[in-house]
Amino acid sequence: QDALEELEDLRTMRNTNSYELAMMWNLKAAILYGMEDVPGAINGFEQVLLQEDLPLGFEDNIRYQLAQLHFMQEDYQKTLDLLEQWLKFQLNPPVSAYNFKGQAHYALNQYQEALVPFLKALEITEAKGEKIPESLYLFILSYRIIQR
């Protein structure tokens, strides 16, 4: 709680630039998440994204974290919106991102839409010669069963 009060004092100081404010909000969001205040953490990370001139990698990281937090709150449409924004700037998204996107569609009962990222994850995994996660098979199998 003391750390949050200190951060609030920093926020109200004059001559704080947007990058410093972003760092302050990021730290506050992390503290709130550690205190299991997911809505507070979401608000903090959203405040980060409101700041100007953020490094692209930092902004991308915050957007992905927000998608994960919204998923935890079962706000699957917001999760998908954030993931779409995040994916626009990724050259080689990890398999986990496609799995994540598929799970959000699946949670919304958008089974056809879920299949596309799941199959992309399968394609990437096979191309890398890696072991395919059982969860990926289960999602694809459940799609096939639902479609019958």
Short mmCIF file of C-alpha atoms in Angstrom, two decimals:
data_model
loop_
_atom_site.label_atom_id
_atom_site.label_comp_id
_atom_site.label_asym_id
_atom_site.label_seq_id
_atom_site.Cartn_x
_atom_site.Cartn_y
_atom_site.Cartn_z
CA GLN A 1 0.00 0.00 0.00
CA ASP A 2 2.89 2.35 0.78
CA ALA A 3 4.31 1.79 -2.69
CA LEU A 4 1.00 2.79 -4.26
CA GLU A 5 0.95 6.00 -2.20
CA GLU A 6 4.51 6.81 -3.27
CA LEU A 7 3.57 6.25 -6.90
CA GLU A 8 0.56 8.53 -6.55
CA ASP A 9 2.85 11.24 -5.14
CA LEU A 10 5.14 10.81 -8.16
CA ARG A 11 2.20 11.03 -10.55
CA THR A 12 1.15 14.41 -9.21
CA MET A 13 4.64 15.92 -9.41
CA ARG A 14 5.22 18.59 -12.01
CA ASN A 15 7.60 18.10 -14.95
CA THR A 16 6.84 14.42 -15.32
CA ASN A 17 7.08 13.43 -18.97
CA SER A 18 4.87 10.88 -20.69
CA TYR A 19 7.51 8.12 -20.55
CA GLU A 20 7.94 8.60 -16.80
CA LEU A 21 4.17 8.52 -16.36
CA ALA A 22 4.00 5.32 -18.41
CA MET A 23 6.64 3.72 -16.18
CA MET A 24 4.76 4.84 -13.08
CA TRP A 25 1.45 3.41 -14.36
CA ASN A 26 3.21 0.20 -15.40
CA LEU A 27 4.67 -0.26 -11.93
CA LYS A 28 1.34 0.57 -10.31
CA ALA A 29 -0.43 -1.98 -12.54
CA ALA A 30 2.13 -4.63 -11.63
CA ILE A 31 1.70 -3.93 -7.91
CA LEU A 32 -2.09 -4.07 -8.22
CA TYR A 33 -1.86 -7.34 -10.11
CA GLY A 34 0.36 -8.71 -7.33
CA MET A 35 -2.36 -7.68 -4.90
CA GLU A 36 -4.84 -9.65 -7.06
CA ASP A 37 -6.64 -6.46 -8.11
CA VAL A 38 -7.09 -7.39 -11.77
CA PRO A 39 -9.48 -4.52 -12.60
CA GLY A 40 -7.02 -2.07 -11.04
CA ALA A 41 -4.16 -3.62 -13.01
CA ILE A 42 -6.19 -3.33 -16.21
CA ASN A 43 -6.81 0.34 -15.49
CA GLY A 44 -3.11 0.91 -14.84
CA PHE A 45 -2.03 -0.76 -18.08
CA GLU A 46 -4.69 1.17 -20.00
CA GLN A 47 -3.24 4.37 -18.54
CA VAL A 48 0.18 3.30 -19.85
CA LEU A 49 -1.23 3.08 -23.38
CA LEU A 50 -2.66 6.59 -23.10
CA GLN A 51 0.84 8.04 -22.80
CA GLU A 52 2.56 9.45 -25.88
CA ASP A 53 5.76 8.36 -27.59
CA LEU A 54 6.10 4.93 -26.01
CA PRO A 55 8.71 2.56 -27.40
CA LEU A 56 6.88 0.16 -29.72
CA GLY A 57 8.15 -2.97 -27.98
CA PHE A 58 7.02 -1.67 -24.59
CA GLU A 59 3.60 -0.73 -25.97
CA ASP A 60 3.24 -4.17 -27.58
CA ASN A 61 4.13 -5.88 -24.31
CA ILE A 62 1.53 -3.85 -22.41
CA ARG A 63 -1.14 -4.60 -25.04
CA TYR A 64 -0.46 -8.36 -24.77
CA GLN A 65 -0.56 -8.22 -20.97
CA LEU A 66 -3.88 -6.39 -21.17
CA ALA A 67 -5.25 -9.09 -23.46
CA GLN A 68 -4.25 -11.71 -20.88
CA LEU A 69 -5.89 -9.77 -18.05
CA HIS A 70 -9.11 -9.30 -20.00
CA PHE A 71 -9.12 -13.04 -20.70
CA MET A 72 -8.85 -13.66 -16.96
CA GLN A 73 -11.86 -11.38 -16.48
CA GLU A 74 -13.71 -13.38 -19.16
CA ASP A 75 -13.93 -10.33 -21.43
CA TYR A 76 -13.11 -12.39 -24.49
CA GLN A 77 -14.10 -9.81 -27.09
CA LYS A 78 -11.76 -7.22 -25.56
CA THR A 79 -9.10 -9.94 -25.47
CA LEU A 80 -9.53 -10.49 -29.21
CA ASP A 81 -9.53 -6.76 -29.97
CA LEU A 82 -6.23 -6.32 -28.12
CA LEU A 83 -4.71 -9.42 -29.71
CA GLU A 84 -5.62 -8.16 -33.19
CA GLN A 85 -3.91 -4.84 -32.45
CA TRP A 86 -0.90 -6.67 -31.05
CA LEU A 87 -0.64 -9.11 -33.99
CA LYS A 88 -0.46 -6.24 -36.50
CA PHE A 89 3.06 -5.45 -35.29
CA GLN A 90 4.41 -8.99 -34.90
CA LEU A 91 6.64 -10.41 -37.61
CA ASN A 92 6.68 -13.96 -36.23
CA PRO A 93 4.08 -14.34 -33.48
CA PRO A 94 4.70 -17.28 -31.17
CA VAL A 95 2.50 -20.36 -31.29
CA SER A 96 1.16 -19.40 -27.87
CA ALA A 97 -0.38 -16.23 -29.35
CA TYR A 98 -2.35 -18.25 -31.90
CA ASN A 99 -3.45 -20.67 -29.18
CA PHE A 100 -4.51 -17.71 -27.06
CA LYS A 101 -6.51 -16.20 -29.91
CA GLY A 102 -8.18 -19.53 -30.61
CA GLN A 103 -9.11 -19.97 -26.96
CA ALA A 104 -10.75 -16.51 -26.86
CA HIS A 105 -12.83 -17.31 -29.95
CA TYR A 106 -13.68 -20.72 -28.48
CA ALA A 107 -14.83 -19.09 -25.22
CA LEU A 108 -17.19 -16.92 -27.28
CA ASN A 109 -18.54 -20.07 -28.98
CA GLN A 110 -17.03 -18.83 -32.24
CA TYR A 111 -15.83 -22.27 -33.20
CA GLN A 112 -15.19 -21.60 -36.89
CA GLU A 113 -13.14 -18.50 -36.03
CA ALA A 114 -11.27 -20.46 -33.35
CA LEU A 115 -10.20 -23.12 -35.80
CA VAL A 116 -8.14 -20.71 -37.93
CA PRO A 117 -5.62 -19.70 -35.23
CA PHE A 118 -5.51 -23.26 -33.87
CA LEU A 119 -4.61 -24.60 -37.31
CA LYS A 120 -2.01 -21.83 -37.70
CA ALA A 121 -0.47 -22.87 -34.37
CA LEU A 122 -0.44 -26.48 -35.56
CA GLU A 123 1.22 -25.47 -38.85
CA ILE A 124 3.95 -23.45 -37.10
CA THR A 125 4.62 -26.19 -34.57
CA GLU A 126 4.91 -28.86 -37.26
CA ALA A 127 7.17 -26.64 -39.40
CA LYS A 128 9.53 -26.20 -36.46
CA GLY A 129 9.54 -29.94 -35.86
CA GLU A 130 8.37 -29.42 -32.30
CA LYS A 131 6.06 -31.60 -30.27
CA ILE A 132 2.44 -30.58 -30.72
CA PRO A 133 0.79 -29.71 -27.41
CA GLU A 134 -2.03 -32.02 -26.41
CA SER A 135 -4.26 -29.01 -25.72
CA LEU A 136 -4.05 -28.03 -29.38
CA TYR A 137 -5.24 -31.45 -30.47
CA LEU A 138 -8.07 -31.27 -27.94
CA PHE A 139 -9.32 -27.93 -29.25
CA ILE A 140 -9.25 -29.13 -32.86
CA LEU A 141 -10.92 -32.41 -31.92
CA SER A 142 -13.65 -30.63 -29.95
CA TYR A 143 -14.28 -28.37 -32.97
CA ARG A 144 -14.72 -31.44 -35.18
CA ILE A 145 -17.15 -32.97 -32.66
CA ILE A 146 -19.17 -29.74 -32.36
CA GLN A 147 -19.46 -29.51 -36.14
CA ARG A 148 -21.09 -32.96 -36.39
#
